[in-house]
Each structure stands twice: as structure tokens, then as C-alpha cells.
GROMACS .gro file of N, CA and C in nm:
model
  378
    1GLN      N    1   0.647   1.760  -8.483
    1GLN     CA    2   0.673   1.901  -8.454
    1GLN      C    3   0.560   1.956  -8.368
    2VAL      N    4   0.586   2.073  -8.309
    2VAL     CA    5   0.487   2.136  -8.223
    2VAL      C    6   0.373   2.193  -8.309
    3GLN      N    7   0.252   2.161  -8.269
    3GLN     CA    8   0.134   2.217  -8.336
    3GLN      C    9   0.040   2.272  -8.231
    4VAL      N   10  -0.013   2.389  -8.261
    4VAL     CA   11  -0.103   2.459  -8.171
    4VAL      C   12  -0.228   2.496  -8.249
    5ALA      N   13  -0.344   2.475  -8.190
    5ALA     CA   14  -0.468   2.503  -8.263
    5ALA      C   15  -0.570   2.568  -8.171
    6GLU      N   16  -0.624   2.682  -8.218
    6GLU     CA   17  -0.723   2.757  -8.141
    6GLU      C   18  -0.863   2.727  -8.190
    7SER      N   19  -0.960   2.747  -8.102
    7SER     CA   20  -1.101   2.736  -8.139
    7SER      C   21  -1.182   2.822  -8.044
    8GLY      N   22  -1.308   2.846  -8.081
    8GLY     CA   23  -1.400   2.915  -7.992
    8GLY      C   24  -1.431   3.059  -8.027
    9GLY      N   25  -1.367   3.111  -8.131
    9GLY     CA   26  -1.396   3.248  -8.170
    9GLY      C   27  -1.535   3.260  -8.231
   10GLY      N   28  -1.576   3.384  -8.255
   10GLY     CA   29  -1.706   3.406  -8.314
   10GLY      C   30  -1.748   3.551  -8.306
   11LEU      N   31  -1.875   3.574  -8.334
   11LEU     CA   32  -1.934   3.708  -8.331
   11LEU      C   33  -2.018   3.720  -8.204
   12VAL      N   34  -1.994   3.826  -8.130
   12VAL     CA   35  -2.067   3.846  -8.004
   12VAL      C   36  -2.096   3.995  -7.989
   13GLN      N   37  -2.205   4.026  -7.921
   13GLN     CA   38  -2.237   4.166  -7.895
   13GLN      C   39  -2.152   4.220  -7.780
   14ALA      N   40  -2.133   4.349  -7.781
   14ALA     CA   41  -2.060   4.414  -7.671
   14ALA      C   42  -2.126   4.377  -7.538
   15GLY      N   43  -2.041   4.347  -7.441
   15GLY     CA   44  -2.089   4.305  -7.310
   15GLY      C   45  -2.102   4.155  -7.296
   16GLY      N   46  -2.091   4.084  -7.407
   16GLY     CA   47  -2.103   3.940  -7.406
   16GLY      C   48  -1.975   3.869  -7.368
   17SER      N   49  -1.979   3.736  -7.376
   17SER     CA   50  -1.866   3.653  -7.336
   17SER      C   51  -1.836   3.548  -7.443
   18LEU      N   52  -1.711   3.507  -7.446
   18LEU     CA   53  -1.665   3.396  -7.528
   18LEU      C   54  -1.557   3.323  -7.451
   19ARG      N   55  -1.543   3.194  -7.479
   19ARG     CA   56  -1.431   3.119  -7.425
   19ARG      C   57  -1.352   3.057  -7.539
   20LEU      N   58  -1.226   3.093  -7.547
   20LEU     CA   59  -1.136   3.036  -7.646
   20LEU      C   60  -1.066   2.915  -7.586
   21SER      N   61  -1.039   2.818  -7.672
   21SER     CA   62  -0.965   2.700  -7.631
   21SER      C   63  -0.845   2.681  -7.724
   22CYS      N   64  -0.745   2.613  -7.672
   22CYS     CA   65  -0.625   2.588  -7.751
   22CYS      C   66  -0.569   2.452  -7.713
   23THR      N   67  -0.545   2.369  -7.811
   23THR     CA   68  -0.481   2.241  -7.786
   23THR      C   69  -0.341   2.243  -7.847
   24ALA      N   70  -0.252   2.172  -7.783
   24ALA     CA   71  -0.113   2.167  -7.830
   24ALA      C   72  -0.068   2.022  -7.838
   25SER      N   73   0.011   1.993  -7.941
   25SER     CA   74   0.067   1.859  -7.957
   25SER      C   75   0.213   1.872  -7.998
   26GLY      N   76   0.286   1.762  -7.986
   26GLY     CA   77   0.427   1.764  -8.022
   26GLY      C   78   0.516   1.818  -7.912
   27LEU      N   79   0.459   1.837  -7.795
   27LEU     CA   80   0.538   1.882  -7.681
   27LEU      C   81   0.476   1.825  -7.554
   28THR      N   82   0.553   1.828  -7.447
   28THR     CA   83   0.499   1.788  -7.317
   28THR      C   84   0.431   1.911  -7.259
   29PHE      N   85   0.299   1.915  -7.275
   29PHE     CA   86   0.222   2.037  -7.252
   29PHE      C   87   0.249   2.096  -7.114
   30ASP      N   88   0.255   2.012  -7.012
   30ASP     CA   89   0.267   2.068  -6.876
   30ASP      C   90   0.409   2.110  -6.842
   31ASP      N   91   0.500   2.111  -6.941
   31ASP     CA   92   0.633   2.168  -6.923
   31ASP      C   93   0.645   2.308  -6.979
   32TYR      N   94   0.542   2.355  -7.050
   32TYR     CA   95   0.553   2.479  -7.126
   32TYR      C   96   0.460   2.588  -7.077
   33ALA      N   97   0.517   2.708  -7.062
   33ALA     CA   98   0.431   2.825  -7.046
   33ALA      C   99   0.353   2.845  -7.175
   34MET      N  100   0.232   2.900  -7.160
   34MET     CA  101   0.146   2.923  -7.275
   34MET      C  102   0.094   3.066  -7.272
   35GLY      N  103   0.048   3.113  -7.386
   35GLY     CA  104  -0.002   3.249  -7.391
   35GLY      C  105  -0.107   3.270  -7.498
   36TRP      N  106  -0.176   3.381  -7.484
   36TRP     CA  107  -0.271   3.427  -7.585
   36TRP      C  108  -0.226   3.563  -7.637
   37PHE      N  109  -0.233   3.578  -7.768
   37PHE     CA  110  -0.201   3.702  -7.836
   37PHE      C  111  -0.319   3.741  -7.923
   38ARG      N  112  -0.320   3.867  -7.966
   38ARG     CA  113  -0.423   3.908  -8.061
   38ARG      C  114  -0.366   4.012  -8.156
   39GLN      N  115  -0.427   4.019  -8.273
   39GLN     CA  116  -0.386   4.117  -8.372
   39GLN      C  117  -0.509   4.169  -8.445
   40ALA      N  118  -0.529   4.299  -8.433
   40ALA     CA  119  -0.638   4.365  -8.504
   40ALA      C  120  -0.584   4.417  -8.637
   41PRO      N  121  -0.671   4.437  -8.735
   41PRO     CA  122  -0.626   4.487  -8.866
   41PRO      C  123  -0.549   4.618  -8.852
   42GLY      N  124  -0.432   4.624  -8.914
   42GLY     CA  125  -0.353   4.745  -8.913
   42GLY      C  126  -0.276   4.771  -8.785
   43LYS      N  127  -0.283   4.677  -8.692
   43LYS     CA  128  -0.212   4.694  -8.564
   43LYS      C  129  -0.114   4.580  -8.543
   44PRO      N  130  -0.012   4.604  -8.461
   44PRO     CA  131   0.083   4.496  -8.433
   44PRO      C  132   0.022   4.391  -8.341
   45ARG      N  133   0.078   4.274  -8.344
   45ARG     CA  134   0.032   4.168  -8.252
   45ARG      C  135   0.068   4.207  -8.110
   46GLU      N  136  -0.024   4.182  -8.017
   46GLU     CA  137   0.002   4.216  -7.877
   46GLU      C  138  -0.025   4.095  -7.789
   47GLY      N  139   0.052   4.085  -7.683
   47GLY     CA  140   0.030   3.981  -7.584
   47GLY      C  141  -0.090   4.014  -7.498
   48VAL      N  142  -0.179   3.921  -7.483
   48VAL     CA  143  -0.300   3.941  -7.405
   48VAL      C  144  -0.286   3.881  -7.265
   49SER      N  145  -0.241   3.756  -7.259
   49SER     CA  146  -0.232   3.688  -7.130
   49SER      C  147  -0.137   3.570  -7.142
   50TYR      N  148  -0.062   3.544  -7.033
   50TYR     CA  149   0.031   3.432  -7.029
   50TYR      C  150   0.009   3.354  -6.902
   51ILE      N  151   0.054   3.227  -6.902
   51ILE     CA  152   0.039   3.143  -6.784
   51ILE      C  153   0.156   3.047  -6.777
   52THR      N  154   0.204   3.021  -6.655
   52THR     CA  155   0.314   2.926  -6.637
   52THR      C  156   0.266   2.784  -6.664
   53TRP      N  157   0.360   2.690  -6.674
   53TRP     CA  158   0.327   2.551  -6.703
   53TRP      C  159   0.237   2.490  -6.596
   54SER      N  160   0.249   2.538  -6.474
   54SER     CA  161   0.167   2.483  -6.365
   54SER      C  162   0.039   2.563  -6.343
   55GLY      N  163   0.031   2.680  -6.403
   55GLY     CA  164  -0.083   2.767  -6.379
   55GLY      C  165  -0.068   2.853  -6.256
   56SER      N  166   0.048   2.851  -6.192
   56SER     CA  167   0.066   2.921  -6.065
   56SER      C  168   0.083   3.071  -6.082
   57SER      N  169   0.120   3.115  -6.202
   57SER     CA  170   0.143   3.258  -6.224
   57SER      C  171   0.086   3.297  -6.360
   58THR      N  172   0.027   3.417  -6.363
   58THR     CA  173  -0.033   3.465  -6.487
   58THR      C  174   0.003   3.610  -6.511
   59PHE      N  175  -0.011   3.650  -6.636
   59PHE     CA  176   0.008   3.789  -6.678
   59PHE      C  177  -0.112   3.830  -6.763
   60TYR      N  178  -0.156   3.954  -6.744
   60TYR     CA  179  -0.262   4.010  -6.827
   60TYR      C  180  -0.221   4.148  -6.876
   61ALA      N  181  -0.251   4.175  -7.000
   61ALA     CA  182  -0.236   4.310  -7.050
   61ALA      C  183  -0.334   4.401  -6.977
   62ASP      N  184  -0.295   4.526  -6.959
   62ASP     CA  185  -0.381   4.620  -6.887
   62ASP      C  186  -0.519   4.630  -6.950
   63SER      N  187  -0.525   4.617  -7.082
   63SER     CA  188  -0.651   4.636  -7.153
   63SER      C  189  -0.753   4.525  -7.125
   64VAL      N  190  -0.709   4.412  -7.069
   64VAL     CA  191  -0.802   4.302  -7.045
   64VAL      C  192  -0.812   4.263  -6.898
   65LYS      N  193  -0.734   4.324  -6.813
   65LYS     CA  194  -0.738   4.290  -6.670
   65LYS      C  195  -0.877   4.306  -6.614
   66GLY      N  196  -0.919   4.206  -6.538
   66GLY     CA  197  -1.051   4.210  -6.476
   66GLY      C  198  -1.162   4.160  -6.566
   67ARG      N  199  -1.132   4.139  -6.694
   67ARG     CA  200  -1.234   4.092  -6.788
   67ARG      C  201  -1.200   3.953  -6.845
   68PHE      N  202  -1.073   3.928  -6.866
   68PHE     CA  203  -1.029   3.800  -6.924
   68PHE      C  204  -0.963   3.715  -6.816
   69THR      N  205  -0.978   3.583  -6.830
   69THR     CA  206  -0.913   3.489  -6.739
   69THR      C  207  -0.849   3.377  -6.818
   70ILE      N  208  -0.720   3.358  -6.796
   70ILE     CA  209  -0.648   3.249  -6.862
   70ILE      C  210  -0.642   3.131  -6.766
   71SER      N  211  -0.652   3.011  -6.821
   71SER     CA  212  -0.641   2.890  -6.740
   71SER      C  213  -0.596   2.776  -6.829
   72ARG      N  214  -0.559   2.666  -6.766
   72ARG     CA  215  -0.515   2.551  -6.843
   72ARG      C  216  -0.554   2.424  -6.772
   73ASP      N  217  -0.576   2.320  -6.851
   73ASP     CA  218  -0.602   2.186  -6.799
   73ASP      C  219  -0.494   2.096  -6.856
   74ASN      N  220  -0.391   2.070  -6.779
   74ASN     CA  221  -0.277   1.993  -6.829
   74ASN      C  222  -0.315   1.848  -6.860
   75ALA      N  223  -0.416   1.796  -6.794
   75ALA     CA  224  -0.460   1.659  -6.823
   75ALA      C  225  -0.520   1.649  -6.963
   76LYS      N  226  -0.572   1.762  -7.013
   76LYS     CA  227  -0.634   1.764  -7.146
   76LYS      C  228  -0.548   1.835  -7.250
   77ASN      N  229  -0.427   1.877  -7.211
   77ASN     CA  230  -0.339   1.952  -7.302
   77ASN      C  231  -0.411   2.072  -7.362
   78THR      N  232  -0.487   2.141  -7.280
   78THR     CA  233  -0.571   2.248  -7.331
   78THR      C  234  -0.553   2.377  -7.251
   79LEU      N  235  -0.548   2.485  -7.323
   79LEU     CA  236  -0.539   2.620  -7.268
   79LEU      C  237  -0.670   2.691  -7.297
   80TYR      N  238  -0.712   2.777  -7.205
   80TYR     CA  239  -0.838   2.850  -7.221
   80TYR      C  240  -0.817   2.999  -7.202
   81LEU      N  241  -0.908   3.075  -7.263
   81LEU     CA  242  -0.917   3.218  -7.235
   81LEU      C  243  -1.065   3.253  -7.223
   82GLN      N  244  -1.109   3.278  -7.101
   82GLN     CA  245  -1.246   3.322  -7.078
   82GLN      C  246  -1.250   3.473  -7.092
   83MET      N  247  -1.334   3.520  -7.183
   83MET     CA  248  -1.341   3.662  -7.213
   83MET      C  249  -1.481   3.712  -7.179
   84ASN      N  250  -1.489   3.800  -7.081
   84ASN     CA  251  -1.616   3.857  -7.038
   84ASN      C  252  -1.619   4.007  -7.065
   85SER      N  253  -1.736   4.064  -7.061
   85SER     CA  254  -1.753   4.209  -7.081
   85SER      C  255  -1.679   4.255  -7.206
   86LEU      N  256  -1.700   4.183  -7.314
   86LEU     CA  257  -1.627   4.213  -7.437
   86LEU      C  258  -1.664   4.349  -7.493
   87LYS      N  259  -1.565   4.413  -7.553
   87LYS     CA  260  -1.580   4.546  -7.612
   87LYS      C  261  -1.546   4.538  -7.761
   88PRO      N  262  -1.596   4.632  -7.840
   88PRO     CA  263  -1.558   4.633  -7.982
   88PRO      C  264  -1.407   4.638  -8.003
   89ASP      N  265  -1.335   4.703  -7.912
   89ASP     CA  266  -1.189   4.710  -7.923
   89ASP      C  267  -1.121   4.574  -7.904
   90ASP      N  268  -1.195   4.475  -7.857
   90ASP     CA  269  -1.139   4.340  -7.843
   90ASP      C  270  -1.142   4.264  -7.974
   91THR      N  271  -1.206   4.321  -8.075
   91THR     CA  272  -1.213   4.255  -8.206
   91THR      C  273  -1.073   4.236  -8.263
   92ALA      N  274  -1.041   4.111  -8.294
   92ALA     CA  275  -0.906   4.078  -8.344
   92ALA      C  276  -0.900   3.929  -8.376
   93MET      N  277  -0.792   3.890  -8.441
   93MET     CA  278  -0.758   3.749  -8.453
   93MET      C  279  -0.682   3.712  -8.328
   94TYR      N  280  -0.724   3.606  -8.263
   94TYR     CA  281  -0.661   3.563  -8.138
   94TYR      C  282  -0.577   3.438  -8.164
   95TYR      N  283  -0.454   3.441  -8.114
   95TYR     CA  284  -0.359   3.334  -8.135
   95TYR      C  285  -0.316   3.274  -8.001
   96CYS      N  286  -0.305   3.144  -8.002
   96CYS     CA  287  -0.247   3.072  -7.888
   96CYS      C  288  -0.099   3.049  -7.920
   97ALA      N  289  -0.018   3.046  -7.815
   97ALA     CA  290   0.125   3.026  -7.836
   97ALA      C  291   0.185   2.945  -7.724
   98ALA      N  292   0.285   2.865  -7.759
   98ALA     CA  293   0.363   2.791  -7.660
   98ALA      C  294   0.501   2.853  -7.649
   99ALA      N  295   0.558   2.843  -7.531
   99ALA     CA  296   0.691   2.897  -7.508
   99ALA      C  297   0.794   2.826  -7.595
  100LYS      N  298   0.904   2.896  -7.625
  100LYS     CA  299   1.011   2.838  -7.705
  100LYS      C  300   1.084   2.730  -7.628
  101VAL      N  301   1.093   2.749  -7.497
  101VAL     CA  302   1.175   2.663  -7.413
  101VAL      C  303   1.092   2.609  -7.297
  102PRO      N  304   1.095   2.480  -7.270
  102PRO     CA  305   1.020   2.426  -7.157
  102PRO      C  306   1.079   2.471  -7.024
  103GLY      N  307   0.993   2.483  -6.925
  103GLY     CA  308   1.039   2.513  -6.791
  103GLY      C  309   1.087   2.654  -6.769
  104VAL      N  310   1.057   2.742  -6.863
  104VAL     CA  311   1.102   2.880  -6.854
  104VAL      C  312   0.982   2.972  -6.866
  105TYR      N  313   0.978   3.074  -6.781
  105TYR     CA  314   0.869   3.173  -6.787
  105TYR      C  315   0.922   3.309  -6.750
  106TYR      N  316   0.909   3.401  -6.841
  106TYR     CA  317   0.948   3.539  -6.817
  106TYR      C  318   0.820   3.622  -6.820
  107ALA      N  319   0.771   3.658  -6.702
  107ALA     CA  320   0.646   3.731  -6.693
  107ALA      C  321   0.650   3.853  -6.784
  108ALA      N  322   0.543   3.870  -6.862
  108ALA     CA  323   0.520   3.988  -6.946
  108ALA      C  324   0.610   3.995  -7.069
  109ASP      N  325   0.691   3.895  -7.095
  109ASP     CA  326   0.781   3.899  -7.211
  109ASP      C  327   0.722   3.820  -7.327
  110PRO      N  328   0.674   3.887  -7.431
  110PRO     CA  329   0.613   3.815  -7.543
  110PRO      C  330   0.714   3.735  -7.624
  111GLU      N  331   0.843   3.772  -7.614
  111GLU     CA  332   0.945   3.704  -7.695
  111GLU      C  333   0.973   3.562  -7.648
  112GLN      N  334   0.919   3.522  -7.533
  112GLN     CA  335   0.943   3.387  -7.485
  112GLN      C  336   0.861   3.283  -7.561
  113PHE      N  337   0.767   3.329  -7.644
  113PHE     CA  338   0.679   3.238  -7.714
  113PHE      C  339   0.723   3.221  -7.859
  114GLY      N  340   0.718   3.095  -7.905
  114GLY     CA  341   0.771   3.072  -8.039
  114GLY      C  342   0.685   2.986  -8.129
  115TYR      N  343   0.581   2.924  -8.071
  115TYR     CA  344   0.496   2.835  -8.150
  115TYR      C  345   0.354   2.892  -8.148
  116PHE      N  346   0.310   2.937  -8.262
  116PHE     CA  347   0.179   3.002  -8.272
  116PHE      C  348   0.085   2.919  -8.358
  117GLY      N  349  -0.044   2.926  -8.323
  117GLY     CA  350  -0.146   2.863  -8.403
  117GLY      C  351  -0.189   2.952  -8.519
  118GLN      N  352  -0.291   2.909  -8.590
  118GLN     CA  353  -0.341   2.983  -8.706
  118GLN      C  354  -0.436   3.095  -8.667
  119GLY      N  355  -0.486   3.090  -8.546
  119GLY     CA  356  -0.572   3.197  -8.498
  119GLY      C  357  -0.720   3.166  -8.508
  120THR      N  358  -0.797   3.234  -8.425
  120THR     CA  359  -0.942   3.226  -8.430
  120THR      C  360  -0.996   3.368  -8.420
  121GLN      N  361  -1.091   3.403  -8.505
  121GLN     CA  362  -1.141   3.540  -8.514
  121GLN      C  363  -1.243   3.567  -8.405
  122VAL      N  364  -1.225   3.679  -8.338
  122VAL     CA  365  -1.324   3.728  -8.242
  122VAL      C  366  -1.372   3.864  -8.290
  123THR      N  367  -1.502   3.877  -8.308
  123THR     CA  368  -1.561   4.002  -8.352
  123THR      C  369  -1.668   4.044  -8.253
  124VAL      N  370  -1.652   4.166  -8.201
  124VAL     CA  371  -1.745   4.218  -8.102
  124VAL      C  372  -1.820   4.334  -8.165
  125SER      N  373  -1.949   4.322  -8.175
  125SER     CA  374  -2.030   4.427  -8.236
  125SER      C  375  -2.082   4.523  -8.129
  126SER      N  376  -2.096   4.648  -8.170
  126SER     CA  377  -2.142   4.750  -8.073
  126SER      C  378  -2.293   4.762  -8.074
   0.00000   0.00000   0.00000
């Protein structure tokens, strides 16, 4: 079955950087769009950034544009999220997700993702 696992979270001061990583198994990684989501306590889960299977197209939530960069290395079955200029509002559990269907990408549509990892905590102190 499809398994997704995140790593790289931690505690960082405001203005700092972190890089999250995500590995996926049980699927042909370079056939699937991938995404990052986050959920803060008491708030709904939100889509942060998505990327096509080839990396040719990306989506960013307005709240992270210009600060976060999504990328992937298909040779390593790994997805990344480089997070710079972190703010306390970025504090959340971050989840990696794979698309439900290979070869399909609907820009900005969070419902296209169906396989989520357990999450990695990111905490930004002020």
C-alpha cells in the first residue's frame, strides 16, 4: 500500500529556515503529483504547496508565497519543502500527501490528494 513519511520538522526562531522532506513508497513516485499541507491547533487543514509529477508546475498558498519552495527528486522518491523567513503563524503539523490518481494534477485543488503521512511538527518561536 501507499506509505508517505515526513521528516525535518523542529523548533526554530522567527526568521529562520527549515527544510522538510517526504518519502513515498508503494507507488511509482514520478507518476504522482505531491503536496504539503499543514494544520494548526483549532484550525482546519490547509494546502500549503503542490507540485506536478515532473515538477513543471507548482502551487503555493498566498500565506507562503515567496517564502516557501516545493521541489522533488524523483530519483530519490523524495519531496521537499524549503521554508524560509518563518513566522510564528507557520507553527503547525505539516503533512505530505500524494495524489489519489497518477498522472493527474488540478492546480490549487486540495481534494486531489488522498494519501497523507503522519506529519512532522514545525514550531516557530517569536
